[in-house]
Coordinates of C-alpha atoms in Angstrom, one line a residue:
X27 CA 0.0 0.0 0.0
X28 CA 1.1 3.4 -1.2
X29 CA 2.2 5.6 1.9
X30 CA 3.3 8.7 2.8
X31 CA 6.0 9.4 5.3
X32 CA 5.4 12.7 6.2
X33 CA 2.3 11.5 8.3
X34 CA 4.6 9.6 10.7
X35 CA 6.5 12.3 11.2
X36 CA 4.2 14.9 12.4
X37 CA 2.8 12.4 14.6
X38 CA 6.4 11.7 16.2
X39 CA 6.8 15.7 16.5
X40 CA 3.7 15.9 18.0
X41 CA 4.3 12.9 20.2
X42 CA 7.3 14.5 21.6
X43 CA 5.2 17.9 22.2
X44 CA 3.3 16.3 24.4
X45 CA 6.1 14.4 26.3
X46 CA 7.8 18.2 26.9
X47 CA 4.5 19.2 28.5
X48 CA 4.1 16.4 30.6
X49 CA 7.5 17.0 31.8
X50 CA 7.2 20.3 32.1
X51 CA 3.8 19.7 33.8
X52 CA 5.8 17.3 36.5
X53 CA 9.2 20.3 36.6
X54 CA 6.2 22.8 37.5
X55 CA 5.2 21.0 40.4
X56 CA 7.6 19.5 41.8
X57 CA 9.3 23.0 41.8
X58 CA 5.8 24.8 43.0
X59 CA 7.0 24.7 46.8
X60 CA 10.1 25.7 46.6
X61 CA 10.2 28.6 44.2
X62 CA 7.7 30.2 42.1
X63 CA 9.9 31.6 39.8
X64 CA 11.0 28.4 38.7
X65 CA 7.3 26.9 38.6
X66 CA 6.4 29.4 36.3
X67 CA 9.1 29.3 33.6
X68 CA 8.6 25.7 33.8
X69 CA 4.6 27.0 33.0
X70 CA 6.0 28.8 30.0
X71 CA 7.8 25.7 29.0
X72 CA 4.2 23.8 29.0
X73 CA 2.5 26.9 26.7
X74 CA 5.8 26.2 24.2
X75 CA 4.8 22.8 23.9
X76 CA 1.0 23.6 23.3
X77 CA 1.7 26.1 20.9
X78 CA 3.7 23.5 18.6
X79 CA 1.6 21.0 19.2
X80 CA -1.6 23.4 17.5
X81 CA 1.1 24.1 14.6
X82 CA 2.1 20.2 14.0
X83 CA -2.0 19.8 14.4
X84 CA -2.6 22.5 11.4
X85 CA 0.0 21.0 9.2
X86 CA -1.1 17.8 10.0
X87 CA -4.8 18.5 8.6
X88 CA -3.3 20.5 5.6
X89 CA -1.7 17.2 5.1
X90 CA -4.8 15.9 4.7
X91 CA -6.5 17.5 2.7
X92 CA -3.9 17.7 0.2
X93 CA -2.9 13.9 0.4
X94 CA -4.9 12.2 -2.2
X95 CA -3.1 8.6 -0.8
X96 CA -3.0 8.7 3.4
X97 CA -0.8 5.4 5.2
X98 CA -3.9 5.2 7.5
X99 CA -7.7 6.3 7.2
X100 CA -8.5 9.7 6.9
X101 CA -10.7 9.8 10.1
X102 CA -8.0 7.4 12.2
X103 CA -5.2 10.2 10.7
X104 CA -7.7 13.2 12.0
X105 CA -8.9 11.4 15.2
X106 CA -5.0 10.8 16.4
X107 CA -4.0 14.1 15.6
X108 CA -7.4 15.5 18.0
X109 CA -5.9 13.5 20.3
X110 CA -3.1 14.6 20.8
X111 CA -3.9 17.9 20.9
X112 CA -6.4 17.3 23.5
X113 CA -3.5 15.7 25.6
X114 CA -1.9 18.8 25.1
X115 CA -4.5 21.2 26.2
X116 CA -5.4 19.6 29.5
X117 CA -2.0 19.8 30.3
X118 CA -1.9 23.5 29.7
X119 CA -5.2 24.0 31.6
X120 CA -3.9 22.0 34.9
X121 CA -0.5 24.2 34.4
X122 CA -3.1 27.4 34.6
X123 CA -5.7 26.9 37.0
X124 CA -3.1 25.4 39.3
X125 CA -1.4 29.0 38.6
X126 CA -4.8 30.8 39.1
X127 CA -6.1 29.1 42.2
X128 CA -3.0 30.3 43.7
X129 CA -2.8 27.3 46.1
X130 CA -0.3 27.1 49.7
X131 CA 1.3 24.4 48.2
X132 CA 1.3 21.2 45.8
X133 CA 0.8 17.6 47.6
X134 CA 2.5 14.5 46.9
X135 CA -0.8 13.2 45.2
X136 CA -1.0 15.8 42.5
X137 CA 2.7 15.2 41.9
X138 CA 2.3 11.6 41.5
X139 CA -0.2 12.2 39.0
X140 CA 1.7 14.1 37.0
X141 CA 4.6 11.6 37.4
X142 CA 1.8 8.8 35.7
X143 CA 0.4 11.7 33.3
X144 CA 4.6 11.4 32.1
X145 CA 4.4 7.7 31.9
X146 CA 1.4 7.9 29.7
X147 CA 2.9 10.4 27.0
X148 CA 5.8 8.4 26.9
X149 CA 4.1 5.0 26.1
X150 CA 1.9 7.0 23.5
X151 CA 5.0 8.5 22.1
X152 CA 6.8 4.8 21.9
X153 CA 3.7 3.1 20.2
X154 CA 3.5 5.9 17.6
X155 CA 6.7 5.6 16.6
X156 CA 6.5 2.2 15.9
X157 CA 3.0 2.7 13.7
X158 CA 5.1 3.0 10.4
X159 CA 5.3 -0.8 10.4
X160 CA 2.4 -3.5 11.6
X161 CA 5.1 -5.5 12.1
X162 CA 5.5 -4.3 15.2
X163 CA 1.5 -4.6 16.5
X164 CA 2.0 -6.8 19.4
X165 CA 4.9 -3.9 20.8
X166 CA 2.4 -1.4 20.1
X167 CA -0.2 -3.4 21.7
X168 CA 2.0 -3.1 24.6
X169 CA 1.9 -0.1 25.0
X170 CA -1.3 0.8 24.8
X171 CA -1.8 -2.0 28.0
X172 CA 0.7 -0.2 29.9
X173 CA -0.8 3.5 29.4
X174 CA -4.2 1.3 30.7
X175 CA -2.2 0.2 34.0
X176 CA -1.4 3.6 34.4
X177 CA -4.7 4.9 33.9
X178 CA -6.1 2.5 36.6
X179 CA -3.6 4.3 39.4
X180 CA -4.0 7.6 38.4
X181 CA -7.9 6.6 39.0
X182 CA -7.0 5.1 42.2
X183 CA -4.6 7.7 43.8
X184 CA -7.4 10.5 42.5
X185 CA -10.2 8.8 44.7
X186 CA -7.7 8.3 47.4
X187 CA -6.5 12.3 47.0
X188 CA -10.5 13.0 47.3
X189 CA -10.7 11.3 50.5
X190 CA -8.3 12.4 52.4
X191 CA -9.1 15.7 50.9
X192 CA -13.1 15.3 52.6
X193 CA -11.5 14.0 55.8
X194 CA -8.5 16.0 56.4
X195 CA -8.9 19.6 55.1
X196 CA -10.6 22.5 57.5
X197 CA -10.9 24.8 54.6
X198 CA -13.7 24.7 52.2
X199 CA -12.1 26.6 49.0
X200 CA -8.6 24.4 49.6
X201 CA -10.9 21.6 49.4
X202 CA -12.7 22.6 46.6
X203 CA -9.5 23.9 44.7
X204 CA -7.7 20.7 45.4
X205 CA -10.5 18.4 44.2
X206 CA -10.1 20.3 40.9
X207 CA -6.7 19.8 40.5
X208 CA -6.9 16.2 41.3
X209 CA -9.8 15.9 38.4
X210 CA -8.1 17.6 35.8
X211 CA -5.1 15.5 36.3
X212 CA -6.8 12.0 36.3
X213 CA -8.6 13.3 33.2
X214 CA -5.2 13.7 31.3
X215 CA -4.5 10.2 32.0
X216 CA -8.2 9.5 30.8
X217 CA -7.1 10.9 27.4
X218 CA -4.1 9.2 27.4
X219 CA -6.2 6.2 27.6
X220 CA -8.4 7.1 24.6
X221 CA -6.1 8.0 22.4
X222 CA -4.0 4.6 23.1
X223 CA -7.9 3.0 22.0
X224 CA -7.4 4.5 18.7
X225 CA -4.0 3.6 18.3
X226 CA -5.0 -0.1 18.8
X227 CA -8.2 0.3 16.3
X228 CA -5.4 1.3 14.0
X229 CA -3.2 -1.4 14.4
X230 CA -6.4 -4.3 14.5
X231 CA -7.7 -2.9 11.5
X232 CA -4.3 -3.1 9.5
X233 CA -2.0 -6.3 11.1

């Protein structure tokens, strides 16, 4: 089958867009208590990564529509480059509203998230690569079982987070800021998780 390259490689780019933002995500944090200054340069870091990833996601579409042969379906091309870019914006908006809920500190919970949220982009960024061959399926399958695994703690250190949360915390608007935070990362991981379940339509519908 006919393919063209240049598909792989904006998904690699924008693979690796994302990894920089989970990091970045992760730096943010795990700098938060400490120093500010350094929390928010790392924010800028995670806006950098958003901003190429909507760039690799235009060109990928003007790809697309200017491709008259495509190395996957049209709607599995434009579904995995929305994914990605969804990935990419929830990462931005837990860098924000972490920033604008100007919270005392950050707790270990929301930094193990992100520490899972970093797992998950690079699992997604591993089995995209490998998508220019079916060849290698069952390694992509792989991955997409792992970036589940990772999902299912994110989901259980979230509930856990929310509990303690409801038992331990005095304040009403920590509580309520917190919860948030806790949300928004677990839902990063939850889109992790979907796009890893288009990325193994792909590769059943093509080994």
């Amino acid at each position: 089958m006919p393919q063209e390259g240049k598909f792989f490689d904006l998904f690699d780019a924008h693979a690796e867009q994302m990894v920089q933002g989970s990091h970045a995500l992760l730096n943010m944090l795990n700098t938060f208590n400490h120093s500010t200054t350094q929390a928010d340069s790392q924010r800028a870091l995670v806006d950098a990564s958003e901003e190429r990833g909507d760039k690799i996601k235009a060109e990928t579409l003007q790809q697309l529509h200017k491709s008259f042969i495509t190395p996957l379906d049209r709607e599995e091309i434009h579904q995995l480059s929305t994914g990605f870019d969804g990935i990419l914006d929830l990462i931005q908006d837990s860098a924000h509203t972490i920033s604008l809920y100007n919270i005392r500190h950050v707790p270990e919970e929301a930094i193990r998230l992100s520490e899972l949220i970093v797992g998950c982009t690079e699992y997604l960024k591993q089995a995209v690569f490998l998508l220019r061959s079916m060849d290698n399926a069952s390694e992509i399958l792989a991955f997409c079982n792992k970036i589940d695994g990772l999902e299912y703690q994110a989901d259980q250190i979230m509930r856990g987070a929310i509990s303690r949360l409801f038992r331990d915390e005095p304040d009403v608007r920590e509580l309520i800021k917190f919860k948030a935070i806790y949300e928004l990362l677990e839902v990063i991981t939850d889109r992790c998780e979907e796009t890893a379940i288009i990325i193994e339509g792909i590769v059943l519908e093509n080994s």
